[in-house]
PDB file of C-alpha atoms in Angstrom:
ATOM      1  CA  UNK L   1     -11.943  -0.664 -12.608  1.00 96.00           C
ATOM      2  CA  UNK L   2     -11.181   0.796  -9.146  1.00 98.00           C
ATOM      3  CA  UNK L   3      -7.506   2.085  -9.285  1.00 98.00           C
ATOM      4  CA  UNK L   4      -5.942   1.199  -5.783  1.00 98.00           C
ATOM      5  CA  UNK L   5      -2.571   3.252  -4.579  1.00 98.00           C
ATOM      6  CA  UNK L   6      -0.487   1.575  -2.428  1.00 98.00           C
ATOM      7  CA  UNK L   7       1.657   4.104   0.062  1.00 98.00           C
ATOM      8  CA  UNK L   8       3.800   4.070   3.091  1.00 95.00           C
ATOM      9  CA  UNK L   9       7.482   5.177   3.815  1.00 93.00           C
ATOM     10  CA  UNK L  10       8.513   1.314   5.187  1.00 92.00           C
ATOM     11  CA  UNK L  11       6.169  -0.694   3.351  1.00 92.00           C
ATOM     12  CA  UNK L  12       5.099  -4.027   5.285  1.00 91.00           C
ATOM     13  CA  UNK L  13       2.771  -6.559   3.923  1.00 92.00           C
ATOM     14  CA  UNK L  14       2.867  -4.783   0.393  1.00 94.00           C
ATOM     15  CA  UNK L  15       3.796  -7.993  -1.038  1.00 95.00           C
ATOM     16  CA  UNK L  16       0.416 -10.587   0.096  1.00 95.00           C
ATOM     17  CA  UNK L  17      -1.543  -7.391  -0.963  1.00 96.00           C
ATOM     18  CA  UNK L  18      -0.156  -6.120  -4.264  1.00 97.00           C
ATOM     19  CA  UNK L  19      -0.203 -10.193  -4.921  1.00 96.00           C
ATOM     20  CA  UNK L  20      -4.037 -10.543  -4.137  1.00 96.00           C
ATOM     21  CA  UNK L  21      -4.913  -7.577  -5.983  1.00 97.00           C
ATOM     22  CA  UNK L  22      -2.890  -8.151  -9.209  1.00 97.00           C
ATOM     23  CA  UNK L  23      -1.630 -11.585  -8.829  1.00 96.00           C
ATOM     24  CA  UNK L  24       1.883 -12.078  -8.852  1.00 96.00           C
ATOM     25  CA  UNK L  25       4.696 -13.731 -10.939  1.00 94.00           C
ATOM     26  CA  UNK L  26       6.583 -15.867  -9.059  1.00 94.00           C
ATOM     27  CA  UNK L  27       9.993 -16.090 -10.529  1.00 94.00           C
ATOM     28  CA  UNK L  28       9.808 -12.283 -10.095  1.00 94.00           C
ATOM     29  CA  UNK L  29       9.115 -12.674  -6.426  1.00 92.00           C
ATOM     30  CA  UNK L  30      11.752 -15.263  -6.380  1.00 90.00           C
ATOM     31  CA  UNK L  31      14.077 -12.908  -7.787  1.00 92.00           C
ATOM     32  CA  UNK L  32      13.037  -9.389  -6.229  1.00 91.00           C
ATOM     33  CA  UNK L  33      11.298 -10.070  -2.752  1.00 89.00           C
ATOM     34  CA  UNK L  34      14.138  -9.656  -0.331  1.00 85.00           C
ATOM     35  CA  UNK L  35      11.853 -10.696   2.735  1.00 86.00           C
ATOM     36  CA  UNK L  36      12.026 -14.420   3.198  1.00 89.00           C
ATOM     37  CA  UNK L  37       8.714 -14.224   5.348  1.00 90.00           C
ATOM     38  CA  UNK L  38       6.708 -11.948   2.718  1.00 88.00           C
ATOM     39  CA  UNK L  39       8.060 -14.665  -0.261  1.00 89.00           C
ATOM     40  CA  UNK L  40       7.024 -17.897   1.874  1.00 90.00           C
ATOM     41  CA  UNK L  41       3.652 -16.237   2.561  1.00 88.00           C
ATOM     42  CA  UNK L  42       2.985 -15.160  -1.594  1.00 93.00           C
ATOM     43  CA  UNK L  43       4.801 -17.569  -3.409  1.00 92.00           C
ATOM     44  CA  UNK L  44       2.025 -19.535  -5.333  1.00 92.00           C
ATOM     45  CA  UNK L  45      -0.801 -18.052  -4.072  1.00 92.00           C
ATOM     46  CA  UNK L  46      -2.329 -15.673  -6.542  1.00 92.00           C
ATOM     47  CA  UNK L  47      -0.849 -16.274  -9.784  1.00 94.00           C
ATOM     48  CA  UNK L  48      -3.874 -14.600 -11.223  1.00 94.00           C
ATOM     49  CA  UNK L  49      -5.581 -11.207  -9.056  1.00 94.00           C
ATOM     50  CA  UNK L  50      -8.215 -12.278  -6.498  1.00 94.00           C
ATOM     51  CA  UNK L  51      -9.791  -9.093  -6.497  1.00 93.00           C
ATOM     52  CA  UNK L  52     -12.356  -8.622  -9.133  1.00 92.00           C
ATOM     53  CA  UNK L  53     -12.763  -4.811  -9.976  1.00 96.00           C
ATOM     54  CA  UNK L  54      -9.943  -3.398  -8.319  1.00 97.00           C
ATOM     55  CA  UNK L  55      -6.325  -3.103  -8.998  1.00 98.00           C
ATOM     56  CA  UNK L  56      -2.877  -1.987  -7.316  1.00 98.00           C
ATOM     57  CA  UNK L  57      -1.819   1.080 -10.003  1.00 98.00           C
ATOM     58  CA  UNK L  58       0.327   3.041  -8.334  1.00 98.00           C
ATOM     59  CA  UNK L  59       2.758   2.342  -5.831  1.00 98.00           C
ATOM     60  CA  UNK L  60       5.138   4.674  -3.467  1.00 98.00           C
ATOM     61  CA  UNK L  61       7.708   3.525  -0.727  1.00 96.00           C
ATOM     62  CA  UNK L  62      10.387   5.773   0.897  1.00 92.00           C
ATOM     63  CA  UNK L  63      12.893   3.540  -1.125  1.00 93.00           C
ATOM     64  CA  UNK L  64      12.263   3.029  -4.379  1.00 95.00           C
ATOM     65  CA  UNK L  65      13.942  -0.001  -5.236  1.00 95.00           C
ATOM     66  CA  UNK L  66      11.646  -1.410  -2.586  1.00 93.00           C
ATOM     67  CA  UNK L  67       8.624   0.159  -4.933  1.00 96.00           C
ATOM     68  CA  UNK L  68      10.169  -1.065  -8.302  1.00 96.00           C
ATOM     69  CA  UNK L  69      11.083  -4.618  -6.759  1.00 95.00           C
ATOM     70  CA  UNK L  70       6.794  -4.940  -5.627  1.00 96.00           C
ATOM     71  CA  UNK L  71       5.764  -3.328  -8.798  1.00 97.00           C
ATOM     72  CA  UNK L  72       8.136  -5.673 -11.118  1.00 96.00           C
ATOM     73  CA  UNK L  73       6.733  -9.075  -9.219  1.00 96.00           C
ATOM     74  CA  UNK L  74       2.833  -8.217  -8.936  1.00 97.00           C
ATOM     75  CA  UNK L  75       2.479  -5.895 -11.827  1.00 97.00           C
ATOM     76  CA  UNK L  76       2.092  -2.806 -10.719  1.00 98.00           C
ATOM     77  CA  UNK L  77       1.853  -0.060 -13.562  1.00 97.00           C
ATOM     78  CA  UNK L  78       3.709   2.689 -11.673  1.00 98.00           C
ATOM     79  CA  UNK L  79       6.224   3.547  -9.000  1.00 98.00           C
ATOM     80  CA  UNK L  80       5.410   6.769  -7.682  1.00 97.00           C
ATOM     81  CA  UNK L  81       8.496   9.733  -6.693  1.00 97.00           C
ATOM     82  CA  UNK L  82       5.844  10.800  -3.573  1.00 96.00           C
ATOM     83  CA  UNK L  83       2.786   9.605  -1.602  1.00 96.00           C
ATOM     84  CA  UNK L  84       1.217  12.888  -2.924  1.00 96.00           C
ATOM     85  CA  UNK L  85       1.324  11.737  -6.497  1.00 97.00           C
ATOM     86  CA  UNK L  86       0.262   8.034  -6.087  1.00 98.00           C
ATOM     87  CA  UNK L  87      -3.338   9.436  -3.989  1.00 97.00           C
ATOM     88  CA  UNK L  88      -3.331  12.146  -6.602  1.00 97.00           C
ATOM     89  CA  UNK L  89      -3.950   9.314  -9.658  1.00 98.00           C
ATOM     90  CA  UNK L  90      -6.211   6.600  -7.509  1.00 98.00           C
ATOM     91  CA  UNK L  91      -9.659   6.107  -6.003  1.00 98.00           C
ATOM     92  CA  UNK L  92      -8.755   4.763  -2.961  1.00 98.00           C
ATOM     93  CA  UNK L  93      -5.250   4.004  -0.712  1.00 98.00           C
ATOM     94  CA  UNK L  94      -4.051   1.269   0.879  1.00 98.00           C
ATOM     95  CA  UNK L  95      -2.085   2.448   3.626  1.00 98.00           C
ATOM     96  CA  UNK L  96       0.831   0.011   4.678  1.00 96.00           C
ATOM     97  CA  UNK L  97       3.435   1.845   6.954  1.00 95.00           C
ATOM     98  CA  UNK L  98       5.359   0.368   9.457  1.00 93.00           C
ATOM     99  CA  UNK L  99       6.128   3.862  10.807  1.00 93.00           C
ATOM    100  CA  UNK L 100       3.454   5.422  12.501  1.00 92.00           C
ATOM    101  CA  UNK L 101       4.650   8.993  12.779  1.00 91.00           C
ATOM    102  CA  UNK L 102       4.811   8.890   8.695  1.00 93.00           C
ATOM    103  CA  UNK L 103       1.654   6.404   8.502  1.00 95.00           C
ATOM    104  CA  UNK L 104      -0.827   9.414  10.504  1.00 95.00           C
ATOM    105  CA  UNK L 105       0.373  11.774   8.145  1.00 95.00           C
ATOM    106  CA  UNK L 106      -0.424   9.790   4.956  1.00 96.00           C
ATOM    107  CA  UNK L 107      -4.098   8.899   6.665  1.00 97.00           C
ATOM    108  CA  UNK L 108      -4.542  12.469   7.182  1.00 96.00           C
ATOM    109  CA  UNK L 109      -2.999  13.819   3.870  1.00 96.00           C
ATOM    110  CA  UNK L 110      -5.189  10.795   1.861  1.00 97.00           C
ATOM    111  CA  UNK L 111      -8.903  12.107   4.075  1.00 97.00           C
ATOM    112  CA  UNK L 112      -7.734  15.537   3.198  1.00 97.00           C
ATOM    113  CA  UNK L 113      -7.588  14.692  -0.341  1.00 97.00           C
ATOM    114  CA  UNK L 114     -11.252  12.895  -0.440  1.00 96.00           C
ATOM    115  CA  UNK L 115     -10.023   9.158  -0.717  1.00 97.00           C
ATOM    116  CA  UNK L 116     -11.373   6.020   0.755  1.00 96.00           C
ATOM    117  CA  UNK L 117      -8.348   4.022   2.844  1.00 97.00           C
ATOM    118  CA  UNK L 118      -7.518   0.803   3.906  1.00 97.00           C
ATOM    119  CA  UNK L 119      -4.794   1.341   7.038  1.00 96.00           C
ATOM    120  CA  UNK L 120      -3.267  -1.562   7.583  1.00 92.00           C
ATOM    121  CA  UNK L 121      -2.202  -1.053  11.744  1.00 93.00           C
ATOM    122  CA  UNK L 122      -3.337   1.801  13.960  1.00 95.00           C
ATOM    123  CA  UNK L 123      -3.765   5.302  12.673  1.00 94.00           C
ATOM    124  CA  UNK L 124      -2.047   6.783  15.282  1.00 94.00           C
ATOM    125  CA  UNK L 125      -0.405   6.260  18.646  1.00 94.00           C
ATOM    126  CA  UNK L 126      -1.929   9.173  20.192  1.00 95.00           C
ATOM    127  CA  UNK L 127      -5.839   8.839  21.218  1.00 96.00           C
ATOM    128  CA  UNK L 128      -6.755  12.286  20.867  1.00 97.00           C
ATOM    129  CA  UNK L 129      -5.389  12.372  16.833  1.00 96.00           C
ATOM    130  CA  UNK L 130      -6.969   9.025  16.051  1.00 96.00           C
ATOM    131  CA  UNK L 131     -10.544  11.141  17.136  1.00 97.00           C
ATOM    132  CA  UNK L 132      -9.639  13.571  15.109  1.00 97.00           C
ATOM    133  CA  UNK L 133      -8.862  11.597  12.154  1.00 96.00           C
ATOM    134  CA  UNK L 134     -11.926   9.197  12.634  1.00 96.00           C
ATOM    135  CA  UNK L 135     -13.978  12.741  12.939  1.00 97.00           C
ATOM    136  CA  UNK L 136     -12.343  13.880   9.873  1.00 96.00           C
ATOM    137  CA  UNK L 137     -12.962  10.333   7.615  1.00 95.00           C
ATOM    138  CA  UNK L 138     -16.735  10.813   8.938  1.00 95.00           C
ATOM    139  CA  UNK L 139     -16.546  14.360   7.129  1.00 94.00           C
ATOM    140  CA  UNK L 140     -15.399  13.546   4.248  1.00 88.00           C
TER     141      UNK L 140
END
């Protein structure tokens, strides 16, 4: 089983992720999804995980309720205090940050530390670091 982290300091589309990967429980998500938009869109979708031989394990958001809320409603294992300890205990990262000064960091911490990612927007705003960080995924 592939152990997937999910990281980013805003979290944004955690929710149809975490829900394809583990499946989700929907009077959780009724009760702990506080994005309308997110609940509409997962909401009776993937009762049971989509993904065969992967899974959402760890989880880390710059609020934590936000982290315990997604872990309680699509079973996620464990909330993470840092980003560093979630890619420290996973195969691979899904990176889903809405802030991209934080988001290039976590790509760039996460290639650093060896792992395979999944960034869910642009790496970075700036041309000249996305190079480097392409040149840097191609080294690894």
């Amino acid at each position: 089983m592939i152990q997937i982290g999910m990281v980013g300091k805003t979290l944004i589309h955690n929710y149809p992720y975490a829900a394809y990967f583990n499946g989700a429980d929907d009077d959780k998500l009724e009760a702990l999804c506080t994005k309308a938009w997110m609940l509409a869109f997962t909401k009776g979708r993937h009762p049971e995980p989509a993904a065969k031989g992967s899974r959402i394990t760890h989880v880390w958001a710059g609020v934590r309720e936000e982290a315990e809320a997604l872990a309680g409603s699509c079973r996620i294992d464990n909330v993470g205090d840092s980003a560093d300890e979630v890619i420290e205990n996973v195969d691979g990262v899904l990176i889903l940050d809405e802030e991209i000064d934080s988001r290039t960091e976590t790509v760039e911490m996460c290639l650093n530390a060896g792992k395979p990612i999944f960034v869910d927007k642009v790496m970075s705003l700036c041309v000249d670091k996305t190079r480097e960080l392409v040149a840097l995924a191609q080294s690894k």
